[in-house]
XYZ file of C-alpha atoms in Angstrom:
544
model
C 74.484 89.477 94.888
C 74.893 89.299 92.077
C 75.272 90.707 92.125
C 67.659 89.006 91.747
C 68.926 88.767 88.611
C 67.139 90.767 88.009
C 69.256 91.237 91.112
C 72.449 92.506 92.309
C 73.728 90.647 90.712
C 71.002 89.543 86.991
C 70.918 86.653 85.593
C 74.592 85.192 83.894
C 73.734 81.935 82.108
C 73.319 77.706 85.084
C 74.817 74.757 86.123
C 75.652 72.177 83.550
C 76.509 70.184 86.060
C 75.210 69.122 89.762
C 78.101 69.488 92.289
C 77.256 69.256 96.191
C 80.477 72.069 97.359
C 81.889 75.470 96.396
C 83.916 74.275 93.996
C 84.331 75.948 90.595
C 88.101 75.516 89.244
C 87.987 78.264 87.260
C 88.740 78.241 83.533
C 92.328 79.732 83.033
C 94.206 80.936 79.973
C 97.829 80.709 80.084
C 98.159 79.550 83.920
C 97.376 82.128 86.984
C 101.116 83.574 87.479
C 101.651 86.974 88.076
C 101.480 89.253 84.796
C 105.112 88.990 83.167
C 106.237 90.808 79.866
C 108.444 87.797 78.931
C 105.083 85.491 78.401
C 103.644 88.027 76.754
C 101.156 89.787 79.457
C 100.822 92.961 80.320
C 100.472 94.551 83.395
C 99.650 98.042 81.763
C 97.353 96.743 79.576
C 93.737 97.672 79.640
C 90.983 94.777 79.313
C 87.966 95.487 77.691
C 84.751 93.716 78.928
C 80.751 93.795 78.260
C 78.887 95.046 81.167
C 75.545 96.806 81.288
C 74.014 100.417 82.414
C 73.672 100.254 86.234
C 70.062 100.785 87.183
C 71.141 103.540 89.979
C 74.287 106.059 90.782
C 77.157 103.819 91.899
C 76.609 103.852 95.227
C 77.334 99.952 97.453
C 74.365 100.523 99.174
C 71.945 101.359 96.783
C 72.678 98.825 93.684
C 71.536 95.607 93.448
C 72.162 94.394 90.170
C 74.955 93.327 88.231
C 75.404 95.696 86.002
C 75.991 98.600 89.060
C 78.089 95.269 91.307
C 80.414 94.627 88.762
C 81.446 98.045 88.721
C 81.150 98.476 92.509
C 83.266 95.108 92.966
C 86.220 96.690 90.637
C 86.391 99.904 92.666
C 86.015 98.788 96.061
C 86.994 96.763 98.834
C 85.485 94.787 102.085
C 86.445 93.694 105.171
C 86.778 90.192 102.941
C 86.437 89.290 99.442
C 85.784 85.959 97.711
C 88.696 83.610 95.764
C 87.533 81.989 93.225
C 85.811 78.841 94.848
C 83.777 81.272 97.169
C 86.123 80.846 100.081
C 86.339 84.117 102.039
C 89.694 86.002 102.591
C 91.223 88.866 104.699
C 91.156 92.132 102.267
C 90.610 95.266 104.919
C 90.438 93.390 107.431
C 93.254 92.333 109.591
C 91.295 89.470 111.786
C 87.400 89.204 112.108
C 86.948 87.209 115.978
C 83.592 85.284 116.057
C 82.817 85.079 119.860
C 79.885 83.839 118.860
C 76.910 84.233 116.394
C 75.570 87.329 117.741
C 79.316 89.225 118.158
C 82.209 89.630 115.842
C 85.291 91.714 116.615
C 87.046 93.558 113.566
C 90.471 94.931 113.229
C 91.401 96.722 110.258
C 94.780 96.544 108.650
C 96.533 100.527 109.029
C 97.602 102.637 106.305
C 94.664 101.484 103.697
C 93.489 104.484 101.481
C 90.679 105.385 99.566
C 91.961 106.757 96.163
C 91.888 110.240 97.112
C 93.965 109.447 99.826
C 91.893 109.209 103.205
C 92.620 106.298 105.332
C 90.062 103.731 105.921
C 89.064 103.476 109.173
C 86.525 101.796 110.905
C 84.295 104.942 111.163
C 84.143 104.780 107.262
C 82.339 101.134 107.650
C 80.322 102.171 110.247
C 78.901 105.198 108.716
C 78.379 103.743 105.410
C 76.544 100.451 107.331
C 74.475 103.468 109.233
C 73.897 105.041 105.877
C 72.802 102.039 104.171
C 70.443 100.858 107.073
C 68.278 104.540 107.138
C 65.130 104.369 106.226
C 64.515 107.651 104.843
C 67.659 107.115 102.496
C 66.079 104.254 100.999
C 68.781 102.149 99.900
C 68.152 99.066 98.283
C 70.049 97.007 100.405
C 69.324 98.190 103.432
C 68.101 94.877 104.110
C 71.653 93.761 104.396
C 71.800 95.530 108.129
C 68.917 93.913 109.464
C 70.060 91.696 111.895
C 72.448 94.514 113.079
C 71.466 95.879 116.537
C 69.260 98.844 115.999
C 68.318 98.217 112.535
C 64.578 99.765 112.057
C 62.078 99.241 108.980
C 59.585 101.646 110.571
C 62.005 104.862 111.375
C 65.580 105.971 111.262
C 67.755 104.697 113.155
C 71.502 104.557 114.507
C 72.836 100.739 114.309
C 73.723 100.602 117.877
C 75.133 97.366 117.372
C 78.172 98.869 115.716
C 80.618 100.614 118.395
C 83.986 101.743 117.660
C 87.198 100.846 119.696
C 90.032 102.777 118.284
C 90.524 103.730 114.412
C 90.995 100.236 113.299
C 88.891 98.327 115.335
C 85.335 97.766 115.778
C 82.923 95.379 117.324
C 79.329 94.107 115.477
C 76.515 93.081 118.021
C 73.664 91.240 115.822
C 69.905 91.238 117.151
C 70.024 87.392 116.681
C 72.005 84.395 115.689
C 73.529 85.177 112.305
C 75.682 82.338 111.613
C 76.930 83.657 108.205
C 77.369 86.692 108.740
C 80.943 86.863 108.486
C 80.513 85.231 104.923
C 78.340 88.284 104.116
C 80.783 90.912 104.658
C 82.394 90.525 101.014
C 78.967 91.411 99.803
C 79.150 95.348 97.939
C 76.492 96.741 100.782
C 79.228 96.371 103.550
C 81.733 98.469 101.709
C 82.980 101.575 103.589
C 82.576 105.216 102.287
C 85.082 107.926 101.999
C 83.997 111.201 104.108
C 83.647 112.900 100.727
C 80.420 110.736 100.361
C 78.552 112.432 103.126
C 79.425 115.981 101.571
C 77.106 115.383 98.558
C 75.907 111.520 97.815
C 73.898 112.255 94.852
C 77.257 113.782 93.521
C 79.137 110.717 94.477
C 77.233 108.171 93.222
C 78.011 109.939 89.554
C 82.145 109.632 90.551
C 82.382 107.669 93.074
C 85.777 107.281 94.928
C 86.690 103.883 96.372
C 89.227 102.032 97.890
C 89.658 99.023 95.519
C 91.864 97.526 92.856
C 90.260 99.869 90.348
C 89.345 103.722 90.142
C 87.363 106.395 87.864
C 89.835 106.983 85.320
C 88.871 110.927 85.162
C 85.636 112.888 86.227
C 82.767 111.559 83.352
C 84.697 108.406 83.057
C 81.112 107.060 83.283
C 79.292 107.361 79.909
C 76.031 106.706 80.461
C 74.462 103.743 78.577
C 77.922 104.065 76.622
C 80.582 102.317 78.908
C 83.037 103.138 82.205
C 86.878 103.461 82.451
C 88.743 102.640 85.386
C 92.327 102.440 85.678
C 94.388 100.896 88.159
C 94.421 102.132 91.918
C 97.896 101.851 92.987
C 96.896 103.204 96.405
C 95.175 99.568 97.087
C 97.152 97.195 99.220
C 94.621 94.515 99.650
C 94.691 90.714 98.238
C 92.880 91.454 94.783
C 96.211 93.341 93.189
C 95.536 94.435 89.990
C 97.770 92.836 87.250
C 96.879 94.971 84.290
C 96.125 98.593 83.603
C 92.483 99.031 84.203
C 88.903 97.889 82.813
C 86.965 99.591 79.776
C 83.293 98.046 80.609
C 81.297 98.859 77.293
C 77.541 98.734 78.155
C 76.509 97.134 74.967
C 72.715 96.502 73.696
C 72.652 93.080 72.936
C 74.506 90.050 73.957
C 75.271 89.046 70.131
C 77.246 92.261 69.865
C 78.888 91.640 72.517
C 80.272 88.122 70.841
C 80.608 89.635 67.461
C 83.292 91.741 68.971
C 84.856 88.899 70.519
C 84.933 87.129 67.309
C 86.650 90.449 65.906
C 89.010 91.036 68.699
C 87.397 94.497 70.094
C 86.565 93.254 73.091
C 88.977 90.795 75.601
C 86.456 88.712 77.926
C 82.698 88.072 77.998
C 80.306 86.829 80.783
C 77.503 85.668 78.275
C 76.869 84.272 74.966
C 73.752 84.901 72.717
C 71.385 81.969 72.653
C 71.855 82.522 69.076
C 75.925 81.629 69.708
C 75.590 78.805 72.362
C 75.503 75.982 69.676
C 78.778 76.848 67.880
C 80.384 78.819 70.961
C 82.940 76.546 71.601
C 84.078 74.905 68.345
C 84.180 79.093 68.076
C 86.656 79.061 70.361
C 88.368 76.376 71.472
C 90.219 77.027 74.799
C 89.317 80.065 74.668
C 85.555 79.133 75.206
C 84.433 78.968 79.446
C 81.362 77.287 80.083
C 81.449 76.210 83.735
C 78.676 76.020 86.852
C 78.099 79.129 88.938
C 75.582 80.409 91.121
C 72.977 81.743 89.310
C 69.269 80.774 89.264
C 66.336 81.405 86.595
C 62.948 82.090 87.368
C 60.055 84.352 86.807
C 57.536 85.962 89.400
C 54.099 86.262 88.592
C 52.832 88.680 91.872
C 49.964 87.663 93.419
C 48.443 91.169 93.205
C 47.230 90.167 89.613
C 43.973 88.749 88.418
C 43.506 85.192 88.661
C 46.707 84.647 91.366
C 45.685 85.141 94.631
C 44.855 83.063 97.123
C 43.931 79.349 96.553
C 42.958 80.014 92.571
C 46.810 81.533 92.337
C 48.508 78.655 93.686
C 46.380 76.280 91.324
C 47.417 78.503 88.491
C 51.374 78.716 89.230
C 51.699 75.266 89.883
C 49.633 74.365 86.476
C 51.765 76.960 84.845
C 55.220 75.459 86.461
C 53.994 72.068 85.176
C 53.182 73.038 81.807
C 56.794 73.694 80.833
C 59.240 71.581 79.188
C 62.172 71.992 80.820
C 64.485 69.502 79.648
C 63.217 70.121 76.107
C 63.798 74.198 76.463
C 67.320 73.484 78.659
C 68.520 70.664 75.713
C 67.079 72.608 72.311
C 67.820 76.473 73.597
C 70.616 76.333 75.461
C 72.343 73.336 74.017
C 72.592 72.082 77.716
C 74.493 74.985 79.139
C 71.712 75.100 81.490
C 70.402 72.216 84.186
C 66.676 72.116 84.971
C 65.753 73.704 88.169
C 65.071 71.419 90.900
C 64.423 73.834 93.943
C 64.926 77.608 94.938
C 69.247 78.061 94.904
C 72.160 76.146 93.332
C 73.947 72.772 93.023
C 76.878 75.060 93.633
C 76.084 75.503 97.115
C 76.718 73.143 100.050
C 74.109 71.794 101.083
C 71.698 71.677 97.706
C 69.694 69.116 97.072
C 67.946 67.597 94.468
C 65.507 65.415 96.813
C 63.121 68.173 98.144
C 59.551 67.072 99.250
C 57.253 68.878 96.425
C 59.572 69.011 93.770
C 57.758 67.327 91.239
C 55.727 70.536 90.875
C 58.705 71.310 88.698
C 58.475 68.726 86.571
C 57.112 68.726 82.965
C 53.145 67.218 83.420
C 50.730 68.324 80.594
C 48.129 66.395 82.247
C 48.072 67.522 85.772
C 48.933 71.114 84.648
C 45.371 70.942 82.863
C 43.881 69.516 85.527
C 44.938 71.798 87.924
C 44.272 74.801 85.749
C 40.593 73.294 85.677
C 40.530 73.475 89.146
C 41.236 77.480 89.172
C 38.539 77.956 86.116
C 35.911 76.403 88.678
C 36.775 79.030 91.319
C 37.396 81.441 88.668
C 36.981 81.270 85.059
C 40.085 82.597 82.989
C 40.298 85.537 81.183
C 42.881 87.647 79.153
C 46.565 86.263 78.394
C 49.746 85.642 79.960
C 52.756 87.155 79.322
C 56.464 87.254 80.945
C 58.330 90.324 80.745
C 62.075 90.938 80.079
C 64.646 93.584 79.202
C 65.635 92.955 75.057
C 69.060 93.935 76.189
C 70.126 90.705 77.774
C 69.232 87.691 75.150
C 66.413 86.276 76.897
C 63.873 86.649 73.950
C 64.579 83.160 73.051
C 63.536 81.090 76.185
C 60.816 83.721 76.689
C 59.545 82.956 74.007
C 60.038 79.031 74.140
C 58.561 78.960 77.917
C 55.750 81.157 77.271
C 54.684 78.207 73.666
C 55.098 75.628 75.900
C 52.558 77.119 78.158
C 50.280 78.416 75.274
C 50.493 74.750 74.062
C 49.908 72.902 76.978
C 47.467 75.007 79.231
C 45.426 76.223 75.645
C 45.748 79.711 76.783
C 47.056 82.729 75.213
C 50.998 83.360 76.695
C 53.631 85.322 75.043
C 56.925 87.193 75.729
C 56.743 90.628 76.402
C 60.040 92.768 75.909
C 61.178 96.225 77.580
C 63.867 97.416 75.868
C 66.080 98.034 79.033
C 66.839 96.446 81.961
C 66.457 99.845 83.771
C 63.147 100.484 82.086
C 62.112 96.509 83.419
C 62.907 96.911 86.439
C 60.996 100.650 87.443
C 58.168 99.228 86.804
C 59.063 96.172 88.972
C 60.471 97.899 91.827
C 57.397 100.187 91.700
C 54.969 97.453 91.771
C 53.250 98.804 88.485
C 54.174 95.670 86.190
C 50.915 94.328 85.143
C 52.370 90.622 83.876
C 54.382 87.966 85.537
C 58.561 89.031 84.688
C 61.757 87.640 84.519
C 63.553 87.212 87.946
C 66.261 85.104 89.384
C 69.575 85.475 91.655
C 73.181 85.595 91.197
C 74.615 85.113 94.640
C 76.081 88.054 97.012
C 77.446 85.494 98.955
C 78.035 81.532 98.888
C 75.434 80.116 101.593
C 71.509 78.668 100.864
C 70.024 81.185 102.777
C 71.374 83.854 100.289
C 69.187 82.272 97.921
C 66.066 82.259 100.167
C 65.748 85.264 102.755
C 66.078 88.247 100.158
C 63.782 86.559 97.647
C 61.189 84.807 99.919
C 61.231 86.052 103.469
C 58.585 88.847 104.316
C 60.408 92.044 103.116
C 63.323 90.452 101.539
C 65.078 92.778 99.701
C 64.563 91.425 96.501
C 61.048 90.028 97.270
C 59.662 92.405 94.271
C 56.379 89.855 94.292
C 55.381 90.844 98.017
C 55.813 87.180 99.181
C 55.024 86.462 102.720
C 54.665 83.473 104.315
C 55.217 83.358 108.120
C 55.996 79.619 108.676
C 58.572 80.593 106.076
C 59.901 83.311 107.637
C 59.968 81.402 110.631
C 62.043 78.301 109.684
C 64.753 80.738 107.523
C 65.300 82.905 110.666
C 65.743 79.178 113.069
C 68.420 77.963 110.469
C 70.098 81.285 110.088
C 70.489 81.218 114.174
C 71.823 77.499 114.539
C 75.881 76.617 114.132
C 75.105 73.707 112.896
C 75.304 73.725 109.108
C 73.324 70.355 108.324
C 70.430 71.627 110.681
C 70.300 74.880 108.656
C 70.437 73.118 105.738
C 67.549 70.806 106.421
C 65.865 73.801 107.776
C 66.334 75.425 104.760
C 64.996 72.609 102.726
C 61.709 72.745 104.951
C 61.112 76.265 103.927
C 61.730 75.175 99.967
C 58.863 72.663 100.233
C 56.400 75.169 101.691
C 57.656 77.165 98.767
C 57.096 74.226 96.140
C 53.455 74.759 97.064
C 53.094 78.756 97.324
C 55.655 78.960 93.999
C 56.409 82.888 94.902
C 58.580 82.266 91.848
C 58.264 79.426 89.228
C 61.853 78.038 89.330
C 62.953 77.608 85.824
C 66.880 76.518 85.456
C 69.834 76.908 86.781
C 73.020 78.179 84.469
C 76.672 77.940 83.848
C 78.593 80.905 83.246
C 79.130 81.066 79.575
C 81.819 83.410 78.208
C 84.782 83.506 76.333
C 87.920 85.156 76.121
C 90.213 86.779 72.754
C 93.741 86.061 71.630
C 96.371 87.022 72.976
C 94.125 87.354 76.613
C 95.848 85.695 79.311
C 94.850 84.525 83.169
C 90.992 84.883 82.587
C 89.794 83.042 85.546
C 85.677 82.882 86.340
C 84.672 82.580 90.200
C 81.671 81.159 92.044
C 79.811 83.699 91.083
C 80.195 83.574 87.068
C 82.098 87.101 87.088
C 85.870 86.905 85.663
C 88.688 88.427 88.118
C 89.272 91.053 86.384
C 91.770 92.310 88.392
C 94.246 88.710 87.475
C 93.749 89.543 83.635
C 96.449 90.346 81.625
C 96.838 90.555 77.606
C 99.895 90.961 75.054
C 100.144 94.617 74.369
């Protein structure tokens, strides 16, 4: 997930339009066949691509952010992975039984490798998952294992619920109902680790050997805050074959250099275009251009540990705050409509979204009520100080920062501004560590297709990605009863009785949600997008 965007997986660019099913077609350059010299691919050829500095050492468990996933995704391989419409397939696995929502059965196909050459078995998931779920190892998504039998936030702990029945096979017994939990397993926490790990994972996470489509080209292939090269891993036998040579991901400083090299032909594909770019990005061009839905959400988090947003004056405040911005205006003049005002807590490219939620209106522009309520707090507790929303310079968001925090300043009569880190990494330290002193730029980028993806890391008690500290037990409660049910429309309305309780607590002031914007060079063939707003890189091939 995202690859909170911050998250695994930050923020790409929201939905232009509203769809009610995983259903992105893709945008393709020169049809989806197999790379073939004769039409001018390459399968040899190595595709250059804009990426960012991962916030930690690569290892599955411990990255949450799409920077660190993208690379992670390339290099290796789950039990499933996603197509491009979000529909799970096979990759390690063989067949995953559901007996039911508690208990799954795995069997792993034989004769996978890592790329140094050690079979993957299903002692590599299950100490990896064990790894991962430790609390003294503090991984980041460690919250993945929770509903894992013997899963512990208080002490380590062995994940009892994982037994092994022979090399390839393996059973999962869940603490409760988890009704998507096979959909999860694509996700980059459930990948398995080579034995090698265990021997030094500092050391790893620096060179990290995997068992996907793509490898380290050489030790120190990773350049920090310069770019990665990975080169094909012909030792990979799973469904995401790679049809060209390998992936140079340059970690570059700013979105507009990214599209300048576009424009020059240094770079092959793009996942974002400056705000500065979105205007002329297409005429730009032409076919070329991708601009599509995906599932990514904007927001920002204003944690309730500062002054003026706690208890009842804090809700008064967020909700005059979330009704002091323009929206349509910022969605229409900013992002020339690449991105579709936010009308709840996930994505109209999830089934089950709606756009019908009681308490939605709190998202809706309201100068007058926003004052009013913002009265309200003053009695309680009269204002002081300014606002501001931090964000890392490095990924183009100075723009809408800036146009969200005037429409505040302009409506509410208060003094709001923008405030920029110059890194991501350097954002989110300070986030993680709980010693931001402003509201800050957060969001999602889906690990996998499902509501609840959207809600339980960000807005359960603990979530994983809950950097505000939100907790709200009739919350909690209603996520965990539509996790546990079969039934997807019950979940869903579940799920939609959480977001209303949310409407009113805003742990997040919902902001947009955005399309994938990108683009691709001459020459580039087979650039397909998925669900998630990430090309398949591994289907990408160019004319050498």
């Amino acid at each position: 997930m995202s690859k909170n965007t911050w998250r695994k997986r930050a923020l790409a660019a929201g939905a232009g339009v509203a769809i009610t099913a995983i259903a992105l077609a893709g945008c393709s350059g020169g049809g989806s066949e197999s790379a073939d010299p004769s039409t001018g691919g390459s399968n040899s050829a190595i595709i250059t691509t804009n990426g960012s500095e991962p916030e930690n050492p690569l290892i599955p468990t411990a990255t949450n952010e799409v920077g660190g996933g993208k690379i992670l995704d390339a290099i290796f391989a789950g039990l499933v992975s996603y197509e491009a419409d979000g529909a799970t397939v096979n990759d390690m696995a063989e067949e995953i039984t559901v007996e039911d929502p508690q208990h799954l059965t795995v069997k792993l196909k034989e004769g996978q490798t890592f790329s140094d050459g050690e079979e993957v078995t299903s002692d590599n998931f299950i100490k990896a998952w064990n790894y991962g779920a430790q609390l003294s190892n503090e991984q980041l998504n460690s919250y993945f294992f929770e509903d894992i039998e013997g899963f512990s936030y208080d002490a380590d702990s062995e994940l009892t619920g994982l037994v092994e029945v022979d090399p390839y096979t393996f059973t999962i017994a869940l603490n409760k109902p988890a009704s998507d939990f096979q959909t999860r397993l694509g996700y980059s926490a459930f990948y398995p680790l080579p034995d090698a790990a265990f021997d030094d994972m500092e050391a790893f996470g620096e060179n990290p050997i995997g068992n996907g489509p793509y490898k380290l080209a050489s030790d120190g292939a990773w350049q920090h805050n310069v770019q990665i090269d990975l080169v094909k891993n012909d030792s990979y036998q799973g469904v995401r074959q790679a049809q060209n040579g390998g992936l140079t991901i340059t970690f570059y400083a700013t979105q507009d250099a990214a599209y300048a090299d576009l424009l020059d032909g240094a770079v092959d594909v793009i996942d974002a275009i400056p705000p500065s770019s979105m205007a002329s990005f297409e005429s730009d061009l032409g076919d070329r251009a991708v601009n599509q839905p995906a599932a990514v959400f904007q927001s920002f988090t204003i944690p309730e540990r500062l002054e003026h947003f706690s208890g009842e004056e804090g809700d008064l405040r967020r909700q005059a705050i979330s009704m002091a911005i323009n929206r349509e205006e910022i969605t229409t003049t900013v992002f020339q409509g690449s991105r579709t005002p936010a009308s709840d807590f996930t994505s109209p490219v999830i089934d089950g979204w709606s756009d019908s939620l009681e308490g939605a209106d709190v998202l809706a522009y309201n100068p007058d009520k926003a004052k009013e309520l913002w009265a309200e707090a003053d009695a309680i507790s009269p204002w002081s100080g300014t606002f501001q929303i931090a964000y890392n310079a490095d990924g183009g968001h100075d723009v809408w920062v800036d146009a969200v925090s005037n429409s505040i300043k302009n409506t509410l009569g208060i003094d709001a501004s923008g405030n920029a880190y110059p890194t991501f990494a350097e954002a989110r330290e300070l986030i993680n560590g709980r010693t931001i002193t402003t509201a800050y730029r957060t969001g999602w980028q889906a690990d996998y297709p499902g509501l609840y993806n959207f809600l339980a890391p960000l807005y359960a008690t603990g979530g994983s990605a809950n950097t505000g500290d939100y907790s709200n037990p009739e919350v909690d409660a209603l996520l965990q009863e539509g996790i546990a049910t079969t039934d997807t429309a019950e979940a869903n309305e579940l799920y939609g009785q959480a977001q209303t309780i949310l409407f009113t607590d805003l742990p997040a002031i919902p902001l947009w949600y955005s399309n994938v914007t990108g683009g691709y060079a001459e020459g580039v063939q087979n650039v397909e997008f998925g669900w998630n707003s990430v090309p398949l890189y591994h289907e990408i091939t160019k004319a050498e």
